[in-house]
Coordinates of C-alpha atoms in Angstrom, one line a residue:
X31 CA 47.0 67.7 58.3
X32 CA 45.1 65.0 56.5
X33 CA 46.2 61.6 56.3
X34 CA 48.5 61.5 53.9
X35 CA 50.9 63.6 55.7
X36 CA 51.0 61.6 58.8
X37 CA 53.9 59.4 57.0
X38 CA 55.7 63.1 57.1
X39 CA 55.2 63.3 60.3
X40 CA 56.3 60.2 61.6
X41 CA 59.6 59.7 59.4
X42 CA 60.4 63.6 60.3
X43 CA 59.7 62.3 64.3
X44 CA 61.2 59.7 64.1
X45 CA 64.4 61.5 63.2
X46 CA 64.1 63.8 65.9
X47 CA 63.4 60.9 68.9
X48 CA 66.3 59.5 67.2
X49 CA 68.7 62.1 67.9
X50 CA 67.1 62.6 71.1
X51 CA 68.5 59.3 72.1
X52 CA 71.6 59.1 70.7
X53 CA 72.3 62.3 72.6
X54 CA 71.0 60.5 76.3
X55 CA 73.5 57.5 75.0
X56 CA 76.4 59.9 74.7
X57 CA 75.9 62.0 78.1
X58 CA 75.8 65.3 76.2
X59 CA 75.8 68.0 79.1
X60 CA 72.4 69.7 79.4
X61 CA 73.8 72.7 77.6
X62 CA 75.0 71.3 74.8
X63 CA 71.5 68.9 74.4
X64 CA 69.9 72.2 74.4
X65 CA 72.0 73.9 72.0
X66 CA 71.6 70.5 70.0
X67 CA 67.9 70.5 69.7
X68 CA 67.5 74.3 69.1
X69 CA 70.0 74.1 66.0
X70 CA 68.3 70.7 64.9
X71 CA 64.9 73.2 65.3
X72 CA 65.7 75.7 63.7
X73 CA 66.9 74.0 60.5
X74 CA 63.8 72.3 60.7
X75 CA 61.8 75.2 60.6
X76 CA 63.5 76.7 57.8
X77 CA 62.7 72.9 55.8
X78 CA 59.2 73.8 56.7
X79 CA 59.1 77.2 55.5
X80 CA 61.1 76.5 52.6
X81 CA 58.8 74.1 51.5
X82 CA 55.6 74.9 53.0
X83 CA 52.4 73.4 52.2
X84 CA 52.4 69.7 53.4
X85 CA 55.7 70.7 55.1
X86 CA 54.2 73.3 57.1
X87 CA 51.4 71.4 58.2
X88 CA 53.7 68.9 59.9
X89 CA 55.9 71.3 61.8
X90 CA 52.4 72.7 63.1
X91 CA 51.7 69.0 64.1
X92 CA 55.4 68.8 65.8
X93 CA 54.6 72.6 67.7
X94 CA 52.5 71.2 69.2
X95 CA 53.5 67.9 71.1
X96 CA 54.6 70.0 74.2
X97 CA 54.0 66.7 75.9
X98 CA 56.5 64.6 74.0
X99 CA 59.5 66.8 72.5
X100 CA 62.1 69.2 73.7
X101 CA 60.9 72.5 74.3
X102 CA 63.5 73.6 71.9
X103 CA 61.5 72.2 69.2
X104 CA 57.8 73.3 70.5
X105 CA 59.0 76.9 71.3
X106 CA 60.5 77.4 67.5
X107 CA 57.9 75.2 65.6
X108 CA 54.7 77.2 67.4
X109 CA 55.5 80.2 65.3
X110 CA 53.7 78.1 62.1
X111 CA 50.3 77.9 64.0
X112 CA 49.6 81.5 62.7
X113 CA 53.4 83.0 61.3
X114 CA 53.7 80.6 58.0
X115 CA 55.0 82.7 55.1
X116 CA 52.7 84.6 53.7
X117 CA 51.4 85.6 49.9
X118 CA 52.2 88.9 48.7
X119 CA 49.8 91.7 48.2
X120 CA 49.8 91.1 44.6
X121 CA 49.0 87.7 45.2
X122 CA 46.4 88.3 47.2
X123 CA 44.7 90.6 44.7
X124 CA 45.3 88.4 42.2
X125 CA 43.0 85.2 44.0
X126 CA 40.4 88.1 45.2
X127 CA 39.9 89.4 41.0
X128 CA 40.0 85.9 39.2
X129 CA 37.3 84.4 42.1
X130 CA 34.9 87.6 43.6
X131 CA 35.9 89.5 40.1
X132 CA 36.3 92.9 41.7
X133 CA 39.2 94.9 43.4
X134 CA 39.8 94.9 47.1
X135 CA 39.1 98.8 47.2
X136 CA 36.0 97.8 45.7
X137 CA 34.4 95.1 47.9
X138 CA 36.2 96.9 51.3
X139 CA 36.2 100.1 52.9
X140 CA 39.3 98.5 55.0
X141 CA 41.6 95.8 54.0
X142 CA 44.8 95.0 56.5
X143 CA 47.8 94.6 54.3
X144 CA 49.4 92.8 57.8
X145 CA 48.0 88.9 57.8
X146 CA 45.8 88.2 60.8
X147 CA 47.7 85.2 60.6
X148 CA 49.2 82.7 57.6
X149 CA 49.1 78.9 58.1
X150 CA 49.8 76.2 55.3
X151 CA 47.3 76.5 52.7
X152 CA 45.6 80.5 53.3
X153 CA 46.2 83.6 55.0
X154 CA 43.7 85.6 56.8
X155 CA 43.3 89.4 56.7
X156 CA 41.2 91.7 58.7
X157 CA 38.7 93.9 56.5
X158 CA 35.7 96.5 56.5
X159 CA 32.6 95.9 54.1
X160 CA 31.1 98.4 52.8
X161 CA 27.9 98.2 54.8
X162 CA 30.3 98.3 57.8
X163 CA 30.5 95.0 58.7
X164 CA 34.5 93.5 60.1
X165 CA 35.0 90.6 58.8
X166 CA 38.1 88.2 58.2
X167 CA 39.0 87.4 54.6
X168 CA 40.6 83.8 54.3
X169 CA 42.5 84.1 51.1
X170 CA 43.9 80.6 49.7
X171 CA 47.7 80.9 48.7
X172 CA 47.8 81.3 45.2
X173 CA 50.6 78.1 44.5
X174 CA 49.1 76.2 47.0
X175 CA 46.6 73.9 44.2
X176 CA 50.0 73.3 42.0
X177 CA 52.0 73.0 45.4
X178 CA 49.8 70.4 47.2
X179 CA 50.1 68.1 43.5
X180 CA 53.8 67.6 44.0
X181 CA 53.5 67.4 47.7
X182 CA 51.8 64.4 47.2
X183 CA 54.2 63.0 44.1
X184 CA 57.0 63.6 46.8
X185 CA 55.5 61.3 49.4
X186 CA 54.8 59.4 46.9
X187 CA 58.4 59.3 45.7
X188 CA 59.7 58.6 49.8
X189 CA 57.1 55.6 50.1
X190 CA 58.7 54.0 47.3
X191 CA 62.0 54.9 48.6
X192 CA 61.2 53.5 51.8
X193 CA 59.5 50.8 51.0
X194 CA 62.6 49.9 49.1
X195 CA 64.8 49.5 51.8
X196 CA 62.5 48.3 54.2
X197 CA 60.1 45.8 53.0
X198 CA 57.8 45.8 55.7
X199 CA 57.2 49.7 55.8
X200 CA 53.3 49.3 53.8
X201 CA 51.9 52.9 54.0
X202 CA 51.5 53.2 50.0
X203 CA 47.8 53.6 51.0
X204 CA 48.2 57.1 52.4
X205 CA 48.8 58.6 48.6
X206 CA 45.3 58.0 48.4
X207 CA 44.5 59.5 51.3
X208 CA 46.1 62.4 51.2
X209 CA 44.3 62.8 47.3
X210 CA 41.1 62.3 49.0
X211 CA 41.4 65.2 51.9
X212 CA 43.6 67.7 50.5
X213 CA 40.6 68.5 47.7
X214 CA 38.6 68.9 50.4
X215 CA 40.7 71.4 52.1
X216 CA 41.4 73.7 49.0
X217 CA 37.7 74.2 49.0
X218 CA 36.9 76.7 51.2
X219 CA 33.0 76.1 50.3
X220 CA 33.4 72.6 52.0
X221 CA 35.3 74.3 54.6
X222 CA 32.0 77.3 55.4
X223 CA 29.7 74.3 55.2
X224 CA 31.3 72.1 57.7
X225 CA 31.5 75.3 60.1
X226 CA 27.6 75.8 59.8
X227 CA 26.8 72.0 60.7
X228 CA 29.4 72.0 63.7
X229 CA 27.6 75.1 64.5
X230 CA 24.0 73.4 64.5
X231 CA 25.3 70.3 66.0
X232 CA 27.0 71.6 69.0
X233 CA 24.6 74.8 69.7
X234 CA 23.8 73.4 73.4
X235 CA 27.5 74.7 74.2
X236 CA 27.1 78.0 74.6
X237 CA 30.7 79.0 75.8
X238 CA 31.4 77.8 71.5
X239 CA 31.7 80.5 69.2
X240 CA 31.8 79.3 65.0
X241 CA 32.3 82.2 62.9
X242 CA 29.4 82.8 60.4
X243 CA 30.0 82.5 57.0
X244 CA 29.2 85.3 54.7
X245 CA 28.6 83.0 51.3
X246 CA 27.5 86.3 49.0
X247 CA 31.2 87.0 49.2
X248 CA 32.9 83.3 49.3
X249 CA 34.4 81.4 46.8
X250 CA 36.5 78.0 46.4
X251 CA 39.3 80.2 47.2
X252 CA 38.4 83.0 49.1
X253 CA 35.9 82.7 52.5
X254 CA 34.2 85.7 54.4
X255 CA 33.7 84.7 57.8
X256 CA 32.3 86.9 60.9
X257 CA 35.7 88.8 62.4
X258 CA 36.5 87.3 65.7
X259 CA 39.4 87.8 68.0
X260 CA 41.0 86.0 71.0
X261 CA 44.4 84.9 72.3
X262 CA 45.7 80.9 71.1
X263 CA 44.4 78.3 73.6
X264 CA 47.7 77.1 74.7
X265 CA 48.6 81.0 76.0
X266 CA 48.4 80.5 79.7
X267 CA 49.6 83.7 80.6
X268 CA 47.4 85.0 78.0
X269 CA 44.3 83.7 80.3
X270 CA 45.6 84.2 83.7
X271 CA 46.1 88.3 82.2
X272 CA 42.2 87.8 80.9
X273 CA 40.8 86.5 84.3
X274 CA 40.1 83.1 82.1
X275 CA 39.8 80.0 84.4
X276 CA 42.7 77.9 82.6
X277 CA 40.9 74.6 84.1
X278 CA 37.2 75.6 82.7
X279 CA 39.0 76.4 79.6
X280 CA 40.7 72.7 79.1
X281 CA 37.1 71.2 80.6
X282 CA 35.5 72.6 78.3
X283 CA 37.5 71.7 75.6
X284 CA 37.3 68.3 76.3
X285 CA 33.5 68.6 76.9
X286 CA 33.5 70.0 72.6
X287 CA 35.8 67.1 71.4
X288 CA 33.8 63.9 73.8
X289 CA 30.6 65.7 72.3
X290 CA 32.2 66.0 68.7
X291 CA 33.8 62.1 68.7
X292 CA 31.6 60.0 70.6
X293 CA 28.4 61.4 70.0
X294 CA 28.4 62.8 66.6
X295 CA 30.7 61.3 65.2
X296 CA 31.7 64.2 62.9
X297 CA 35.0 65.7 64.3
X298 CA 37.1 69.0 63.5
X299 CA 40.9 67.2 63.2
X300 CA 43.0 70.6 63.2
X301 CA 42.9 71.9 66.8
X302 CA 46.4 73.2 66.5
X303 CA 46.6 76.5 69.0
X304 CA 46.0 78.7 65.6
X305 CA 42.6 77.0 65.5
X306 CA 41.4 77.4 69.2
X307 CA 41.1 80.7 70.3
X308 CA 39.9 81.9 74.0
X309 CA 38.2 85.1 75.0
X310 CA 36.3 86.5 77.5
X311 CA 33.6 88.0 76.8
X312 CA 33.3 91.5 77.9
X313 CA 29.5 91.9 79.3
X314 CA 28.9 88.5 80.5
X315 CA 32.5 87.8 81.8
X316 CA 32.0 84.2 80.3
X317 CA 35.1 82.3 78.7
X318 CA 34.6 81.2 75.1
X319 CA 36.3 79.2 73.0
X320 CA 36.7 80.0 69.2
X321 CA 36.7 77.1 66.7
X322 CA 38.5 78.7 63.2
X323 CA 39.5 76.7 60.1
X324 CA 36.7 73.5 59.5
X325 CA 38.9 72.4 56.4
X326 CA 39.1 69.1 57.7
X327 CA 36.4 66.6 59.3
X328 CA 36.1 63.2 59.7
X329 CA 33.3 61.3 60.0
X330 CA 32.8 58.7 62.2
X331 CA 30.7 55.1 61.5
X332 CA 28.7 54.1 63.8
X333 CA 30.3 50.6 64.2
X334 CA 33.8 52.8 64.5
X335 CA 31.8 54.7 67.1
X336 CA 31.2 52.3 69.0
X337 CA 34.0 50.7 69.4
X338 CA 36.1 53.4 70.2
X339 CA 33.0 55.0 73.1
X340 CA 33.3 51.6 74.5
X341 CA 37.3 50.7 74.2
X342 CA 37.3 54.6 76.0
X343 CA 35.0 53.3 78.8
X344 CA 37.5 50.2 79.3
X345 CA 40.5 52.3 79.5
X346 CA 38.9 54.6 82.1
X347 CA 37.7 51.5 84.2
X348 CA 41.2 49.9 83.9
X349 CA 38.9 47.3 82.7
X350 CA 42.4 45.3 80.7
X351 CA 39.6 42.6 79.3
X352 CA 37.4 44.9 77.3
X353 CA 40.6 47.1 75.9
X354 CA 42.3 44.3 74.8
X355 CA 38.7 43.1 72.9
X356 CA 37.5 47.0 72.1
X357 CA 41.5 47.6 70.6
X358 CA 41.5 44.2 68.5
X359 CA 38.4 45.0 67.3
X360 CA 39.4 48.5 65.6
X361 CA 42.6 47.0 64.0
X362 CA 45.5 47.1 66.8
X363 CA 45.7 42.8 66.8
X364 CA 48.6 42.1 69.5
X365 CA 49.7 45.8 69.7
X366 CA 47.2 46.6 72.0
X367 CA 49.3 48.1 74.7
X368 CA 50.6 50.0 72.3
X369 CA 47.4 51.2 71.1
X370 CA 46.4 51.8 74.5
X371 CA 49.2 54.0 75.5
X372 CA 49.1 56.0 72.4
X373 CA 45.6 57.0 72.5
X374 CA 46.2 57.8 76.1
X375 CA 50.0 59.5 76.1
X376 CA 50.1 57.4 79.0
X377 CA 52.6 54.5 80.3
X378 CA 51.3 50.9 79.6
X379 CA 51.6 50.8 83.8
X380 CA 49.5 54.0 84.3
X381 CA 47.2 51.9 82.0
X382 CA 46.8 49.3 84.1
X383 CA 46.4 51.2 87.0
X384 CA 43.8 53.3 85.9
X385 CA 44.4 56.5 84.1
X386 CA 42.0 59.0 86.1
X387 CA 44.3 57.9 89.4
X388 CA 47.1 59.6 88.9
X389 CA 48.4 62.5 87.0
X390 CA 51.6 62.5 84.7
X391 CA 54.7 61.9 86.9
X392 CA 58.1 63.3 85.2
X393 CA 59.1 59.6 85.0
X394 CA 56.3 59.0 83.3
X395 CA 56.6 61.8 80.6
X396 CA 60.1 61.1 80.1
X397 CA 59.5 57.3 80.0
X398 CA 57.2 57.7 77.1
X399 CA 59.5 60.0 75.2
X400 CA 62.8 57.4 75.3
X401 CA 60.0 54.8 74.3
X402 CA 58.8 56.9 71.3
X403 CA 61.8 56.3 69.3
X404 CA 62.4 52.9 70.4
X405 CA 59.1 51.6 69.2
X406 CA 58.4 53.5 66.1
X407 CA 58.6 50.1 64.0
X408 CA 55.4 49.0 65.8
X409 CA 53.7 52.4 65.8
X410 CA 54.1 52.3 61.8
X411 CA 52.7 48.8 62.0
X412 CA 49.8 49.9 64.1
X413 CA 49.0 52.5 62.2
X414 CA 49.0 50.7 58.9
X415 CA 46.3 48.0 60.9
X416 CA 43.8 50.5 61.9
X417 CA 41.1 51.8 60.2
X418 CA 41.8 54.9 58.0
X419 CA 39.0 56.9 60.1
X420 CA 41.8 56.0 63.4
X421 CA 44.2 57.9 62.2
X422 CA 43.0 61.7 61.6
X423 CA 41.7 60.5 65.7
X424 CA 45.0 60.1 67.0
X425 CA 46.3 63.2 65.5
X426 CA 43.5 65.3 67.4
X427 CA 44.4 63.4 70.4
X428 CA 48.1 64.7 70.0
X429 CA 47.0 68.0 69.1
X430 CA 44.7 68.1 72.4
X431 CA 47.3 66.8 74.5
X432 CA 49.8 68.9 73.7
X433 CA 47.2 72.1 74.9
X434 CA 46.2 69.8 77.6
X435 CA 50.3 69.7 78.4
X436 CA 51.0 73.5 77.6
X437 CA 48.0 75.0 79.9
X438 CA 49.5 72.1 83.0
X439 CA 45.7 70.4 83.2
X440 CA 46.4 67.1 81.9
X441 CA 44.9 63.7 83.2
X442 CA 42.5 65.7 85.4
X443 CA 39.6 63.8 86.8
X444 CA 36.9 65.8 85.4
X445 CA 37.9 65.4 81.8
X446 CA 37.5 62.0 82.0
X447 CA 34.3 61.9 83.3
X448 CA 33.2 64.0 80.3
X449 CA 34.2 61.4 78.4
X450 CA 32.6 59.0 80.2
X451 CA 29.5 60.8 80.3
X452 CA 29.4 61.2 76.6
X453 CA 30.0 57.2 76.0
X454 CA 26.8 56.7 78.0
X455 CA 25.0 58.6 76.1
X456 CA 26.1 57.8 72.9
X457 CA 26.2 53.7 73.5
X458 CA 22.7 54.0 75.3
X459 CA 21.3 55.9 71.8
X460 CA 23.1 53.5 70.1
X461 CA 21.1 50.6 72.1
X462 CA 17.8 52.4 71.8
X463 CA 17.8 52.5 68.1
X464 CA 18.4 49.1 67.7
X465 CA 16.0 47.7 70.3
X466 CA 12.1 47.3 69.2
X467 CA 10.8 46.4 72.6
X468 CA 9.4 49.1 74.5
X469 CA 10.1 47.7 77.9
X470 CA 14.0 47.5 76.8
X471 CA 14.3 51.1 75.6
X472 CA 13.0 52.6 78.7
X473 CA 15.0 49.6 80.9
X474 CA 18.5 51.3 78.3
X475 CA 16.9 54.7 79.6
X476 CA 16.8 53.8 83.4
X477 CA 20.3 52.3 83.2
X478 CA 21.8 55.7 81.2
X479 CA 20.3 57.9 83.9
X480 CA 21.8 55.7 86.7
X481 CA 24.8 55.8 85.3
X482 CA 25.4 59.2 84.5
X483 CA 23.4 59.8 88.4
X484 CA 26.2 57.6 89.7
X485 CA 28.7 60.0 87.6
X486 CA 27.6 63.8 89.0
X487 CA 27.5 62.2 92.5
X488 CA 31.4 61.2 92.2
X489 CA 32.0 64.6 90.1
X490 CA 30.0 66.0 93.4
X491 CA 32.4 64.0 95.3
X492 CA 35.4 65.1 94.2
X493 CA 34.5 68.8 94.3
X494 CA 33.8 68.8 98.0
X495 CA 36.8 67.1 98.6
X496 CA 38.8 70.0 97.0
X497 CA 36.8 72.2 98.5
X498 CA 37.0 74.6 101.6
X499 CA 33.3 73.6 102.6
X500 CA 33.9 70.1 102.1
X501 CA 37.6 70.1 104.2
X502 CA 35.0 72.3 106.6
X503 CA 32.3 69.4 106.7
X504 CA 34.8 66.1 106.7
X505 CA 36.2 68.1 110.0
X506 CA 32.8 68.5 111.3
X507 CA 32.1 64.8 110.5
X508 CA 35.0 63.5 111.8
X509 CA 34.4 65.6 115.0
X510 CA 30.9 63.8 115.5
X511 CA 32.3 60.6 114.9
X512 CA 35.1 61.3 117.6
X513 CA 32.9 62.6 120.0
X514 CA 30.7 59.4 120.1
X515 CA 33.3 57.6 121.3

């Protein structure tokens, strides 16, 4: 979803936090909320589908946010991470002739009629070369170029509409955003290229798997990509069948995306479930995760960077100060709390206190649901402050929430001192490159290593204390103490 859908988004959420509260005002039973929300779903799914493109892309978004909506809505919007409608046959042959300029019989000893799966803007089929190699064939849905123009007249058309009736509502910026990106994700070219430098930048992860690109037989339209396979990320029961360690999973998860934003600064902004696939691999019984469809980047400033490694490093000290400076700085003026709590799905209390102190009470969860609706005047505000690169972030932060959410592994203390161990690093290389004294560079060095010492001795810490050997040594120790007494 680039940026110009997130207006979509957000008027279509808004709608449904809105209902969501009027039902809690009027004390509908739990039966009939439930029936409620899965009729409200339902239709929305068939507005999705009906309209597709943009639409679906949304819906996808909304499938997601296990953490935030009725599971009513989650349970029938996931089908659109992978079961979008799908091109017919004929269409399909039609892309494949006017872009490779042969047949499918011709190029493939196999071609699956059945989509592997069909998102917003492609589907993707399973085939057989001819020199034997499987591959999987993203084909971009023939209407989708014509489709994706009046998408964007239309929010277009519902700005100015807004806007109308509420003067304050300034999002006519997005248009052009949305013109920007969505070129960019028609061409599947840009998308192969993008996979290759993800590949390259993050090759030190060796539990990540990036598809190769076969570019003999890609076009604009059509992308051959190295065949792989693996069950969605948010399938816990998928893993626990597997043998997959669900924690080690959603570590290492966070691990790719702290490497990908603070560090690089060039992040993949779709990691809907039909993106993220887990497997383990059969000989060396390692867990890896599968990064499909690199339509979509963005890329980070450094300045941006910066910021948002060291507003991070506030909000895991609790350090209220340097968020309130690090969130004025990138745009969010007196909404600060605000910002704080959306880039966090966390209460503005949990904030305060710390967010790697606790996990996510059911107070909590449904405290920032009811508050959702009720503050979705300031949240378009916000969002209209912040820089344009902010806003494809917070998406990916919803998106990895809501897996964090489905999989039961969120706030856990280890993710955040991934974070915290890529803001080092990145603010420290930062510091280096601007520093000409070679006494300060290797003073920025000492400090990093310190720091990220201090870091694996509290991650050592915590393991023992989960431990059986540690439980066994704090008995042991407290044993000594007692006895010396």
């Amino acid at each position: 979803m680039g940026s110009g859908e997130i207006i979509m988004f957000y008027l279509m959420f808004g709608c449904l936090l809105e209902s969501q509260c009027e039902m809690n005002k009027n004390e509908y039973s739990a039966v009939q909320s439930e029936e409620v929300h899965l009729r409200s779903a339902e239709r929305l799914r068939e507005l999705c589908c009906s309209n597709r493109g943009t639409f679906i892309k949304v819906g996808q978004h909304l499938g997601a946010l296990d953490y935030l909506l009725p599971e009513e809505y989650t349970r029938t919007l996931k089908v659109l991470h992978s079961q979008a409608p799908q091109s017919t046959r004929q269409e399909i042959e039609q892309v494949i002739r006017e872009d490779l300029g042969k047949e499918i019989k011709e190029l493939f000893v196999s071609f699956e009629d059945t989509p592997l799966g069909a998102a917003s803007l492609a589907q993707v089929h399973k085939a057989v070369l001819q020199d034997g190699r499987t591959v999987a064939v993203k084909i971009q849905h023939p209407k989708v170029q014509a489709q994706s123009s009046k998408d964007i007249l239309l929010m277009e058309v519902l700005l100015l509409v807004v806007k109308q009736i509420f003067p304050d509502f300034e999002f006519m910026w997005l248009v052009e955003e949305a013109k920007k990106n969505l070129p960019l994700e028609l061409d599947f070219l840009h998308e192969g290229r993008n996979a290759e430098k993800v590949a390259y930048m993050l090759k030190n992860f060796d539990f990540l798997k990036v598809p190769r690109i076969y570019w003999e037989l890609s076009t604009r339209r059509v992308l051959l990509m190295e065949f792989m396979e693996g069950g969605q990320v948010n399938d816990r029961a998928y893993m626990e069948r597997n043998g997959i360690n669900v924690n080690e999973i959603s570590r290492n998860l966070g691990k790719l995306y702290s490497e990908m934003i603070f560090v690089n600064g060039f992040v993949h902004c779709d990691p809907h479930p039909g993106n993220v696939l887990v497997k383990k691999c059969p000989t060396s019984g390692k867990a890896h995760i599968i990064l499909l469809d690199h339509g979509l980047y963005q890329v980070l400033s450094e300045s941006f960077r910066m910021d948002y490694c060291r507003l991070w490093q506030a909000l895991i000290k609790a350090d209220m100060k340097r968020v309130q400076k690090y969130s004025r700085r990138l745009g969010a003026g007196d909404l600060y709390p605000l910002f704080a709590c959306m880039l966090t799905a966390r209460s503005w209390e949990s904030v305060n206190r710390g967010i790697d102190q606790s996990p996510v009470s059911a107070s909590e969860d449904m405290e920032i649901r009811s508050n959702a609706a009720a503050y979705l005047p300031q949240i378009t505000q916000l969002l209209n402050n912040v820089p344009r690169q902010m806003l494809l972030l917070l998406k990916t932060n919803d998106l990895l929430r809501g897996i964090e959410s489905a999989l039961h592994t969120r706030a856990s203390a280890s993710s955040f001192l991934n974070m915290s161990r890529c803001c080092i690093r990145a603010v420290s290389t930062y510091q280096r490159s601007k520093s000409l004294s070679l006494y300060r560079r290797a003073q920025i060095s000492l400090t990093e290593a310190l720091s990220l010492w201090q870091i694996n001795l509290y991650e050592l810490f915590l393991w023992l204390k989960g431990s059986q050997l540690g439980n066994w040594v704090i008995a042991l120790l407290r044993r000594m103490h007692h006895s010396t007494y």
